[in-house]
Amino acid sequence: MAIDVEEVATGASPNSARVIHVTVNGVTHRSKVDARLLLVHYLRERLRLTGTHIGCDTAHCGACTVLVDGIPAKSCNLLAVMVDGRSVQTVEGLEAGGKLHPVQEGFTKEHGLQCGYCTPGMMMASVALLAKNPNPTEDEIRRGISGNLCRCTGYVNIVKAIQYAGKKMQEAPKGGA
Amino acid sequence: MYPPSFDYYAPTSVDEAVRLLDQHQGEAKVLAGGQSLIGMLKLRLAQPGALIDINRIPDLSYVREDATFLRIGAMTRINELHASDAVKARYGVLFDATAEIADPTVRNWGTVGGNAVHGDPGNDLPACFLALDAEYQAQGPKGSRTIAARKFYTDSFTNVLAPNEIVTEIHVPKAAAGSGSAYSKMERKVGDFATAAVAVTVTLAANGSVAKAGIGLTNVGPTALYAAQASDALVGKTGTATDLGTVGDLAAKAASPVADNRGPVDFKQDMIRVWTRRTVTRAIARAKGGS
């Protein structure tokens, strides 16, 4: 399904704007965007997917982490035009059919958050980590999420949440949650 | 923060990218992974009239080892270089550095070519390529040429490339038998630039002494530095405490750090001294077959 998003590009030069096709959480969007538009602003302000947070805005904290073709990226540090033709998954795309993703469930069960600001990015990094390494050690988890900062938890329960999700995903029958 | 407005081009061949650079003489910047450039745009440290996005050019991402070189495509992502079996087995300095640049998420987009060419003295790969005596292949309107890394960097964010040239491949001399290398980065936290970092390559002679050496330094000068005197002093040595002392002192002498929130000048020079000793020791151990 393609959704033609309102054209709001305001660039003075014709080359400063561009039409992009981006598949976000399974839905393909056709949008005219300023080339300077950051991916995180495209997601939050154009598509109204505000689950992706802006933290430091300098590519340090990881709150804006999304998956681009399955690989974690800091969406405050990419231009929307750079994901033209690619597939983006945000935190809104984790839940399926009213059922939480095992990583979401892990963060709930293990109390993997306090204020919740880092959580969307933390979960996207976790999803990618577990896809690559279904049974990570604590050290591998800590290294894997080292691009994501949390100022509340001290990471202990985040590690537990990811371990919970890893176990759950290995137990799940193929094709299940 | 929003980047300033710019014209955007996404060429699909190197020739087309060079043509666009040529048309925008000096007004255009090449957008590789963007992990440094986009931040600089947001802070208005860079305000190019045009961005030439080379992410759409196929065949610029590869790691291949042939009889003479380890050839690295300029758009190889830093994590891809780290994942190369050849790098893990024979180019320890690159294996180490690619595990410590920024953070794992940034390394998914950040490129080897971008890190090598960008010119921030805090970039980690330039010191590695200086130590390895690598060369950069650059393409311009009149064809391509190779430039020794040791002749590439002229000042911070400044190099010998013409405004219409683009680096397409990095040539690292193929690891010789008896060679080993290592990179040590002192950083305050994940994601930070180095307080000081040292790249060391050695090739051992049959008698176990160093036949060839290269030492590169990160973030202790206006560019990454090749510590020529320290490298030369290592040749013929075996890595005794006295050898390490001499080499460490010469490396510290080559450093010209500035005081900032990562520490004062004396401290950084001392860190170069200490980390050079340790990194030489690790490189020699690897050359002898250790990990």
Short mmCIF file of C-alpha atoms in Angstrom, two decimals:
data_model
loop_
_atom_site.label_atom_id
_atom_site.label_comp_id
_atom_site.label_asym_id
_atom_site.label_seq_id
_atom_site.Cartn_x
_atom_site.Cartn_y
_atom_site.Cartn_z
CA MET A 1 0.00 0.00 0.00
CA ALA A 2 1.41 3.36 -0.98
CA ILE A 3 0.36 6.48 0.85
CA ASP A 4 0.96 9.75 -0.87
CA VAL A 5 2.07 12.06 1.87
CA GLU A 6 1.36 15.77 1.59
CA GLU A 7 4.12 17.59 -0.21
CA VAL A 8 5.56 20.08 2.23
CA ALA A 9 9.02 20.49 0.81
CA THR A 10 9.99 24.13 0.79
CA GLY A 11 13.41 24.01 -0.82
CA ALA A 12 14.25 26.94 -3.05
CA SER A 13 16.23 24.87 -5.54
CA PRO A 14 14.57 21.99 -7.39
CA ASN A 15 17.47 19.75 -6.40
CA SER A 16 17.00 20.42 -2.71
CA ALA A 17 13.88 18.24 -2.57
CA ARG A 18 13.20 14.71 -3.72
CA VAL A 19 10.45 12.12 -3.93
CA ILE A 20 11.27 9.04 -1.88
CA HIS A 21 9.62 5.65 -1.42
CA VAL A 22 10.14 4.20 2.02
CA THR A 23 8.54 1.11 3.52
CA VAL A 24 7.93 1.79 7.20
CA ASN A 25 6.63 -1.09 9.33
CA GLY A 26 5.42 -2.80 6.18
CA VAL A 27 3.62 0.20 4.66
CA THR A 28 5.19 1.87 1.64
CA HIS A 29 5.06 5.65 1.68
CA ARG A 30 5.68 7.97 -1.22
CA SER A 31 6.78 11.34 0.06
CA LYS A 32 8.32 14.48 -1.29
CA VAL A 33 10.91 15.62 1.20
CA ASP A 34 13.57 18.26 1.58
CA ALA A 35 16.93 16.57 1.11
CA ARG A 36 17.97 18.04 4.44
CA LEU A 37 15.12 16.34 6.32
CA LEU A 38 16.47 13.92 8.92
CA LEU A 39 15.02 10.42 9.02
CA VAL A 40 13.87 10.90 12.62
CA HIS A 41 11.93 14.05 11.68
CA TYR A 42 10.41 12.25 8.70
CA LEU A 43 9.22 9.44 10.96
CA ARG A 44 7.95 11.65 13.78
CA GLU A 45 6.61 14.71 12.00
CA ARG A 46 5.56 13.46 8.58
CA LEU A 47 4.42 9.94 9.40
CA ARG A 48 3.45 10.80 13.00
CA LEU A 49 5.31 7.78 14.32
CA THR A 50 6.39 9.43 17.54
CA GLY A 51 7.58 6.22 19.20
CA THR A 52 11.06 6.95 17.87
CA HIS A 53 12.55 9.48 20.27
CA ILE A 54 15.01 12.29 19.79
CA GLY A 55 17.48 12.26 22.65
CA CYS A 56 20.85 13.89 22.22
CA ASP A 57 20.39 14.72 18.52
CA THR A 58 24.12 14.13 18.05
CA ALA A 59 24.27 10.36 17.33
CA HIS A 60 25.48 9.47 20.81
CA CYS A 61 22.49 8.33 22.86
CA GLY A 62 20.69 5.92 20.54
CA ALA A 63 17.14 6.92 21.58
CA CYS A 64 16.33 7.39 17.87
CA THR A 65 17.55 3.92 16.84
CA VAL A 66 15.46 2.26 14.12
CA LEU A 67 16.17 -0.70 11.87
CA VAL A 68 17.01 0.04 8.23
CA ASP A 69 16.76 -3.19 6.24
CA GLY A 70 17.04 -4.95 9.60
CA ILE A 71 20.22 -3.17 10.70
CA PRO A 72 20.22 -0.62 13.56
CA ALA A 73 20.78 2.99 12.58
CA LYS A 74 20.57 6.29 14.44
CA SER A 75 17.74 8.05 12.66
CA CYS A 76 18.87 11.49 13.87
CA ASN A 77 22.07 10.93 11.91
CA LEU A 78 20.62 9.89 8.56
CA LEU A 79 18.80 11.89 5.95
CA ALA A 80 15.39 10.61 4.91
CA VAL A 81 16.61 10.55 1.29
CA MET A 82 19.29 8.04 2.32
CA VAL A 83 16.62 5.40 3.02
CA ASP A 84 14.84 5.87 -0.32
CA GLY A 85 13.86 2.39 -1.51
CA ARG A 86 14.68 0.82 1.83
CA SER A 87 12.65 -0.74 4.59
CA VAL A 88 12.47 0.87 8.04
CA GLN A 89 11.18 -0.69 11.22
CA THR A 90 10.32 1.46 14.22
CA VAL A 91 9.14 0.53 17.69
CA GLU A 92 5.55 0.80 16.43
CA GLY A 93 6.31 -2.14 14.15
CA LEU A 94 7.27 -4.54 16.93
CA GLU A 95 3.84 -5.50 18.20
CA ALA A 96 1.91 -7.85 15.91
CA GLY A 97 -1.80 -8.65 16.05
CA GLY A 98 -2.19 -7.15 19.51
CA LYS A 99 0.64 -9.29 20.82
CA LEU A 100 3.80 -7.75 22.22
CA HIS A 101 7.13 -8.66 20.65
CA PRO A 102 9.20 -10.85 23.01
CA VAL A 103 11.58 -7.92 23.49
CA GLN A 104 8.69 -5.67 24.55
CA GLU A 105 7.44 -8.39 26.84
CA GLY A 106 10.95 -8.77 28.31
CA PHE A 107 11.23 -5.06 29.07
CA THR A 108 7.84 -5.24 30.81
CA LYS A 109 8.44 -8.42 32.79
CA GLU A 110 12.00 -7.60 33.84
CA HIS A 111 11.35 -3.90 34.50
CA GLY A 112 13.83 -2.90 31.79
CA LEU A 113 12.93 0.77 31.99
CA GLN A 114 12.15 3.54 34.39
CA CYS A 115 11.45 6.82 32.57
CA GLY A 116 11.14 5.03 29.24
CA TYR A 117 12.88 7.63 27.11
CA CYS A 118 15.64 5.36 25.84
CA THR A 119 13.35 2.33 25.58
CA PRO A 120 12.25 2.47 21.91
CA GLY A 121 15.84 2.74 20.70
CA MET A 122 17.03 0.23 23.26
CA MET A 123 14.42 -2.28 22.09
CA MET A 124 15.26 -1.83 18.40
CA ALA A 125 18.95 -2.41 19.14
CA SER A 126 17.92 -5.48 21.17
CA VAL A 127 15.81 -6.90 18.34
CA ALA A 128 18.76 -6.63 15.95
CA LEU A 129 21.15 -8.07 18.52
CA LEU A 130 18.95 -11.13 19.09
CA ALA A 131 18.40 -11.64 15.36
CA LYS A 132 22.17 -11.95 14.95
CA ASN A 133 22.92 -13.71 18.20
CA PRO A 134 19.87 -15.51 19.68
CA ASN A 135 21.64 -16.51 22.88
CA PRO A 136 24.00 -13.68 23.82
CA THR A 137 26.14 -13.61 26.96
CA GLU A 138 25.83 -10.64 29.30
CA ASP A 139 29.06 -9.23 27.85
CA GLU A 140 27.74 -9.56 24.30
CA ILE A 141 24.51 -7.84 25.32
CA ARG A 142 26.35 -4.96 26.97
CA ARG A 143 28.58 -4.51 23.94
CA GLY A 144 25.62 -4.91 21.59
CA ILE A 145 23.67 -2.07 23.21
CA SER A 146 26.71 0.15 23.82
CA GLY A 147 25.34 2.65 21.30
CA ASN A 148 22.29 3.18 23.50
CA LEU A 149 22.44 5.20 26.70
CA CYS A 150 20.09 4.80 29.67
CA ARG A 151 20.26 7.25 32.57
CA CYS A 152 17.85 5.44 34.88
CA THR A 153 18.36 1.73 35.12
CA GLY A 154 22.09 1.14 35.30
CA TYR A 155 21.40 -1.38 32.51
CA VAL A 156 21.01 -4.35 34.87
CA ASN A 157 17.34 -4.91 34.13
CA ILE A 158 17.82 -4.08 30.46
CA VAL A 159 20.27 -6.97 30.24
CA LYS A 160 17.73 -9.21 32.00
CA ALA A 161 14.98 -8.05 29.63
CA ILE A 162 17.06 -8.98 26.60
CA GLN A 163 17.96 -12.35 28.12
CA TYR A 164 14.24 -12.93 28.78
CA ALA A 165 13.41 -12.10 25.16
CA GLY A 166 16.21 -14.31 23.85
CA LYS A 167 14.89 -17.29 25.80
CA LYS A 168 11.31 -16.59 24.81
CA MET A 169 12.20 -16.34 21.12
CA GLN A 170 14.07 -19.63 21.21
CA GLU A 171 11.13 -21.36 22.90
CA ALA A 172 8.59 -19.93 20.46
CA PRO A 173 7.50 -22.30 17.72
CA LYS A 174 8.57 -21.25 14.22
CA GLY A 175 6.20 -18.66 12.85
CA GLY A 176 4.93 -17.79 16.33
CA ALA A 177 5.78 -14.76 18.42
CA MET B 1 18.61 20.36 14.84
CA TYR B 2 18.15 20.71 11.12
CA PRO B 3 20.89 20.63 8.51
CA PRO B 4 21.04 23.70 6.26
CA SER B 5 19.49 23.41 2.81
CA PHE B 6 21.61 21.91 0.05
CA ASP B 7 21.22 20.45 -3.42
CA TYR B 8 21.18 16.68 -3.32
CA TYR B 9 22.48 14.25 -5.92
CA ALA B 10 22.55 10.47 -5.73
CA PRO B 11 24.79 9.31 -8.59
CA THR B 12 24.90 5.63 -9.50
CA SER B 13 28.48 5.51 -10.82
CA VAL B 14 31.82 6.91 -9.74
CA ASP B 15 32.13 8.69 -13.10
CA GLU B 16 28.84 10.46 -12.49
CA ALA B 17 29.91 11.38 -8.93
CA VAL B 18 33.18 12.83 -10.25
CA ARG B 19 31.29 14.78 -12.92
CA LEU B 20 28.99 16.25 -10.27
CA LEU B 21 31.95 17.15 -8.06
CA ASP B 22 33.60 18.78 -11.07
CA GLN B 23 30.47 20.80 -11.83
CA HIS B 24 30.27 22.04 -8.25
CA GLN B 25 34.00 22.84 -7.88
CA GLY B 26 34.62 23.25 -4.19
CA GLU B 27 30.94 23.73 -3.31
CA ALA B 28 30.07 20.05 -2.92
CA LYS B 29 30.74 17.48 -0.23
CA VAL B 30 30.67 13.73 -0.72
CA LEU B 31 28.15 12.00 1.53
CA ALA B 32 29.37 8.50 2.41
CA GLY B 33 27.94 6.99 5.61
CA GLY B 34 27.18 10.48 6.89
CA GLN B 35 28.00 9.65 10.50
CA SER B 36 30.38 12.61 10.82
CA LEU B 37 29.09 14.85 8.06
CA ILE B 38 25.44 14.98 9.09
CA GLY B 39 26.41 16.05 12.60
CA MET B 40 28.62 18.75 11.15
CA LEU B 41 25.77 19.96 8.93
CA LYS B 42 23.47 20.20 11.96
CA LEU B 43 26.05 22.24 13.85
CA ARG B 44 26.76 24.38 10.76
CA LEU B 45 30.40 23.30 10.87
CA ALA B 46 29.85 22.40 7.22
CA GLN B 47 27.47 24.19 4.86
CA PRO B 48 28.09 22.74 1.40
CA GLY B 49 25.99 23.93 -1.52
CA ALA B 50 25.56 20.36 -2.66
CA LEU B 51 25.82 16.84 -1.27
CA ILE B 52 26.87 14.02 -3.56
CA ASP B 53 25.45 10.89 -1.94
CA ILE B 54 27.58 7.94 -3.05
CA ASN B 55 25.53 5.31 -1.19
CA ARG B 56 23.76 4.40 -4.45
CA ILE B 57 26.96 3.55 -6.33
CA PRO B 58 27.20 -0.24 -6.56
CA ASP B 59 30.47 -2.17 -6.13
CA LEU B 60 32.22 0.20 -3.73
CA SER B 61 31.77 -2.14 -0.78
CA TYR B 62 34.13 -5.11 -0.55
CA VAL B 63 37.18 -6.50 1.24
CA ARG B 64 39.44 -8.57 -1.03
CA GLU B 65 42.92 -9.87 -0.47
CA ASP B 66 45.05 -10.58 -3.53
CA ALA B 67 48.77 -11.25 -4.04
CA THR B 68 49.82 -7.68 -3.25
CA PHE B 69 47.08 -5.91 -1.33
CA LEU B 70 44.16 -6.10 1.00
CA ARG B 71 41.76 -4.02 -1.10
CA ILE B 72 38.98 -2.25 0.76
CA GLY B 73 36.16 -0.57 -1.15
CA ALA B 74 35.66 2.97 0.10
CA MET B 75 31.99 2.37 0.98
CA THR B 76 32.67 -0.75 3.03
CA ARG B 77 30.90 -0.16 6.34
CA ILE B 78 33.17 -0.21 9.37
CA ASN B 79 31.31 -3.23 10.79
CA GLU B 80 31.79 -5.05 7.48
CA LEU B 81 35.54 -4.55 7.64
CA HIS B 82 35.52 -5.83 11.22
CA ALA B 83 33.63 -8.95 10.08
CA SER B 84 36.21 -9.83 7.40
CA ASP B 85 38.03 -13.11 8.09
CA ALA B 86 41.21 -11.77 6.46
CA VAL B 87 41.17 -8.72 8.74
CA LYS B 88 40.63 -10.84 11.82
CA ALA B 89 43.43 -13.23 10.86
CA ARG B 90 46.11 -10.91 9.50
CA TYR B 91 45.35 -7.22 10.04
CA GLY B 92 44.96 -6.97 13.81
CA VAL B 93 45.33 -3.20 13.80
CA LEU B 94 42.20 -2.87 11.63
CA PHE B 95 40.36 -5.54 13.59
CA ASP B 96 41.04 -3.65 16.84
CA ALA B 97 40.22 -0.19 15.50
CA THR B 98 36.96 -1.23 13.83
CA ALA B 99 35.72 -2.51 17.20
CA GLU B 100 36.25 0.86 18.83
CA ILE B 101 35.16 3.52 16.36
CA ALA B 102 32.17 5.40 17.79
CA ASP B 103 29.62 2.71 18.75
CA PRO B 104 28.21 -0.42 17.05
CA THR B 105 25.17 1.37 15.62
CA VAL B 106 27.23 4.18 14.10
CA ARG B 107 29.59 1.57 12.63
CA ASN B 108 26.67 0.08 10.66
CA TRP B 109 26.59 3.22 8.48
CA GLY B 110 30.03 4.74 8.94
CA THR B 111 32.35 3.78 6.10
CA VAL B 112 36.03 2.90 5.90
CA GLY B 113 36.59 5.46 3.15
CA GLY B 114 34.74 8.17 5.04
CA ASN B 115 36.64 7.54 8.25
CA ALA B 116 39.95 7.47 6.36
CA VAL B 117 39.38 10.61 4.30
CA HIS B 118 37.21 12.88 6.47
CA GLY B 119 40.28 14.31 8.19
CA ASP B 120 39.17 14.66 11.79
CA PRO B 121 42.31 13.98 13.84
CA GLY B 122 40.06 11.87 16.08
CA ASN B 123 39.16 9.42 13.30
CA ASP B 124 40.77 6.08 14.11
CA LEU B 125 41.51 4.55 10.71
CA PRO B 126 44.01 7.17 9.44
CA ALA B 127 46.60 6.21 12.08
CA CYS B 128 46.09 2.55 11.12
CA PHE B 129 46.61 3.26 7.44
CA LEU B 130 49.67 5.38 8.24
CA ALA B 131 51.16 2.52 10.26
CA LEU B 132 50.27 0.00 7.53
CA ASP B 133 51.75 2.25 4.81
CA ALA B 134 48.47 1.99 2.88
CA GLU B 135 47.60 3.99 -0.19
CA TYR B 136 44.34 5.53 -1.30
CA GLN B 137 43.11 5.19 -4.86
CA ALA B 138 41.37 8.35 -6.00
CA GLN B 139 39.38 8.94 -9.15
CA GLY B 140 39.09 12.31 -10.86
CA PRO B 141 38.00 13.57 -14.28
CA LYS B 142 41.33 12.54 -15.81
CA GLY B 143 41.45 9.05 -14.37
CA SER B 144 42.68 7.55 -11.16
CA ARG B 145 45.85 7.86 -9.09
CA THR B 146 47.12 6.37 -5.88
CA ILE B 147 48.23 8.50 -2.95
CA ALA B 148 50.29 7.20 -0.03
CA ALA B 149 48.41 7.64 3.25
CA ARG B 150 51.64 9.10 4.64
CA LYS B 151 51.38 11.93 2.09
CA PHE B 152 47.61 12.38 2.25
CA TYR B 153 46.86 14.44 5.35
CA THR B 154 47.89 18.11 5.31
CA ASP B 155 45.88 19.58 8.18
CA SER B 156 42.65 18.99 10.11
CA PHE B 157 39.88 18.21 7.60
CA THR B 158 42.35 18.99 4.82
CA ASN B 159 44.05 16.60 2.44
CA VAL B 160 45.72 16.47 -0.95
CA LEU B 161 42.59 15.45 -2.87
CA ALA B 162 41.44 17.86 -5.56
CA PRO B 163 37.84 19.05 -5.13
CA ASN B 164 36.79 16.82 -8.04
CA GLU B 165 38.48 13.66 -6.80
CA ILE B 166 36.94 10.84 -4.82
CA VAL B 167 38.63 7.99 -2.97
CA THR B 168 37.31 4.67 -4.26
CA GLU B 169 39.61 2.04 -2.76
CA ILE B 170 42.18 1.62 -0.02
CA HIS B 171 45.21 -0.58 -0.66
CA VAL B 172 46.82 -2.12 2.39
CA PRO B 173 50.07 -3.96 1.60
CA LYS B 174 49.41 -7.67 1.99
CA ALA B 175 50.42 -8.92 5.44
CA ALA B 176 53.83 -10.56 5.17
CA ALA B 177 54.80 -13.75 6.97
CA GLY B 178 55.93 -12.84 10.47
CA SER B 179 53.87 -9.66 10.61
CA GLY B 180 51.57 -8.53 13.38
CA SER B 181 49.72 -5.36 14.27
CA ALA B 182 47.55 -3.84 16.96
CA TYR B 183 45.58 -0.71 17.83
CA SER B 184 45.03 0.60 21.34
CA LYS B 185 42.54 3.37 21.97
CA MET B 186 42.21 5.20 25.22
CA GLU B 187 38.69 6.61 25.32
CA ARG B 188 36.65 8.03 28.17
CA LYS B 189 33.55 6.14 27.11
CA VAL B 190 32.05 4.30 24.15
CA GLY B 191 31.33 6.76 21.36
CA ASP B 192 34.02 9.24 22.30
CA PHE B 193 37.00 10.16 20.21
CA ALA B 194 40.32 8.89 21.49
CA THR B 195 42.08 10.71 24.31
CA ALA B 196 45.09 9.10 22.64
CA ALA B 197 45.43 6.03 20.48
CA VAL B 198 48.31 4.14 18.90
CA ALA B 199 48.51 1.90 15.83
CA VAL B 200 51.52 -0.40 15.49
CA THR B 201 52.57 -2.78 12.71
CA VAL B 202 55.67 -4.94 12.79
CA THR B 203 57.24 -7.59 10.59
CA LEU B 204 59.74 -9.84 12.32
CA ALA B 205 62.92 -11.23 10.80
CA ALA B 206 63.80 -14.92 11.20
CA ASN B 207 65.86 -14.12 14.31
CA GLY B 208 62.85 -12.52 15.98
CA SER B 209 63.98 -8.91 15.72
CA VAL B 210 61.81 -6.28 14.05
CA ALA B 211 62.62 -5.95 10.34
CA LYS B 212 59.92 -3.41 9.52
CA ALA B 213 57.71 -1.20 11.69
CA GLY B 214 55.07 1.48 11.43
CA ILE B 215 53.56 3.54 14.25
CA GLY B 216 50.56 5.84 13.80
CA LEU B 217 49.01 8.16 16.40
CA THR B 218 45.38 9.30 16.72
CA ASN B 219 44.07 12.62 18.06
CA VAL B 220 47.36 14.03 19.29
CA GLY B 221 47.99 16.49 16.46
CA PRO B 222 46.19 18.42 13.72
CA THR B 223 45.99 15.15 11.73
CA ALA B 224 46.68 11.54 12.48
CA LEU B 225 50.47 11.33 12.78
CA TYR B 226 53.04 8.91 11.45
CA ALA B 227 55.72 8.61 14.15
CA ALA B 228 58.64 8.08 11.76
CA GLN B 229 61.47 8.27 14.30
CA ALA B 230 59.75 5.90 16.68
CA SER B 231 59.02 3.49 13.80
CA ASP B 232 62.64 3.57 12.62
CA ALA B 233 63.93 3.09 16.16
CA LEU B 234 61.92 -0.10 16.49
CA VAL B 235 63.70 -1.72 13.55
CA GLY B 236 66.35 -4.21 14.67
CA LYS B 237 64.89 -4.40 18.18
CA THR B 238 63.20 -7.32 19.89
CA GLY B 239 60.88 -5.46 22.24
CA THR B 240 62.89 -5.50 25.47
CA ALA B 241 61.97 -3.01 28.19
CA THR B 242 64.79 -0.74 27.01
CA ASP B 243 63.58 -0.94 23.38
CA LEU B 244 60.04 -0.12 24.44
CA GLY B 245 61.25 2.83 26.52
CA THR B 246 63.13 4.32 23.57
CA VAL B 247 60.26 3.83 21.13
CA GLY B 248 57.65 5.11 23.58
CA ASP B 249 59.68 8.27 24.24
CA LEU B 250 60.10 8.95 20.51
CA ALA B 251 56.37 8.42 19.86
CA ALA B 252 55.52 10.84 22.68
CA LYS B 253 57.93 13.34 21.14
CA ALA B 254 56.14 13.03 17.79
CA ALA B 255 52.80 13.85 19.41
CA SER B 256 51.65 17.46 19.59
CA PRO B 257 48.34 17.24 21.43
CA VAL B 258 46.25 20.16 22.61
CA ALA B 259 44.75 20.42 26.08
CA ASP B 260 40.99 19.88 26.13
CA ASN B 261 38.36 18.15 28.26
CA ARG B 262 40.11 14.84 27.59
CA GLY B 263 43.21 16.00 29.42
CA PRO B 264 46.22 18.31 29.47
CA VAL B 265 49.15 18.09 27.03
CA ASP B 266 51.58 16.31 29.39
CA PHE B 267 49.02 13.67 30.21
CA LYS B 268 48.26 12.91 26.58
CA GLN B 269 51.92 12.69 25.69
CA ASP B 270 52.47 10.33 28.57
CA MET B 271 49.54 8.22 27.42
CA ILE B 272 51.14 7.98 23.97
CA ARG B 273 54.38 6.88 25.66
CA VAL B 274 52.68 4.17 27.71
CA TRP B 275 50.24 3.00 25.03
CA THR B 276 52.99 2.81 22.42
CA ARG B 277 54.95 0.45 24.65
CA ARG B 278 51.92 -1.75 25.26
CA THR B 279 50.80 -1.74 21.64
CA VAL B 280 54.27 -2.61 20.32
CA THR B 281 54.29 -5.52 22.75
CA ARG B 282 50.90 -6.71 21.49
CA ALA B 283 51.90 -6.34 17.84
CA ILE B 284 55.08 -8.37 18.39
CA ALA B 285 53.12 -11.06 20.26
CA ARG B 286 50.69 -11.29 17.34
CA ALA B 287 53.57 -11.48 14.87
CA LYS B 288 54.80 -14.49 16.81
CA GLY B 289 51.40 -16.14 16.41
CA GLY B 290 49.59 -14.99 19.53
CA SER B 291 46.19 -13.35 19.45
#
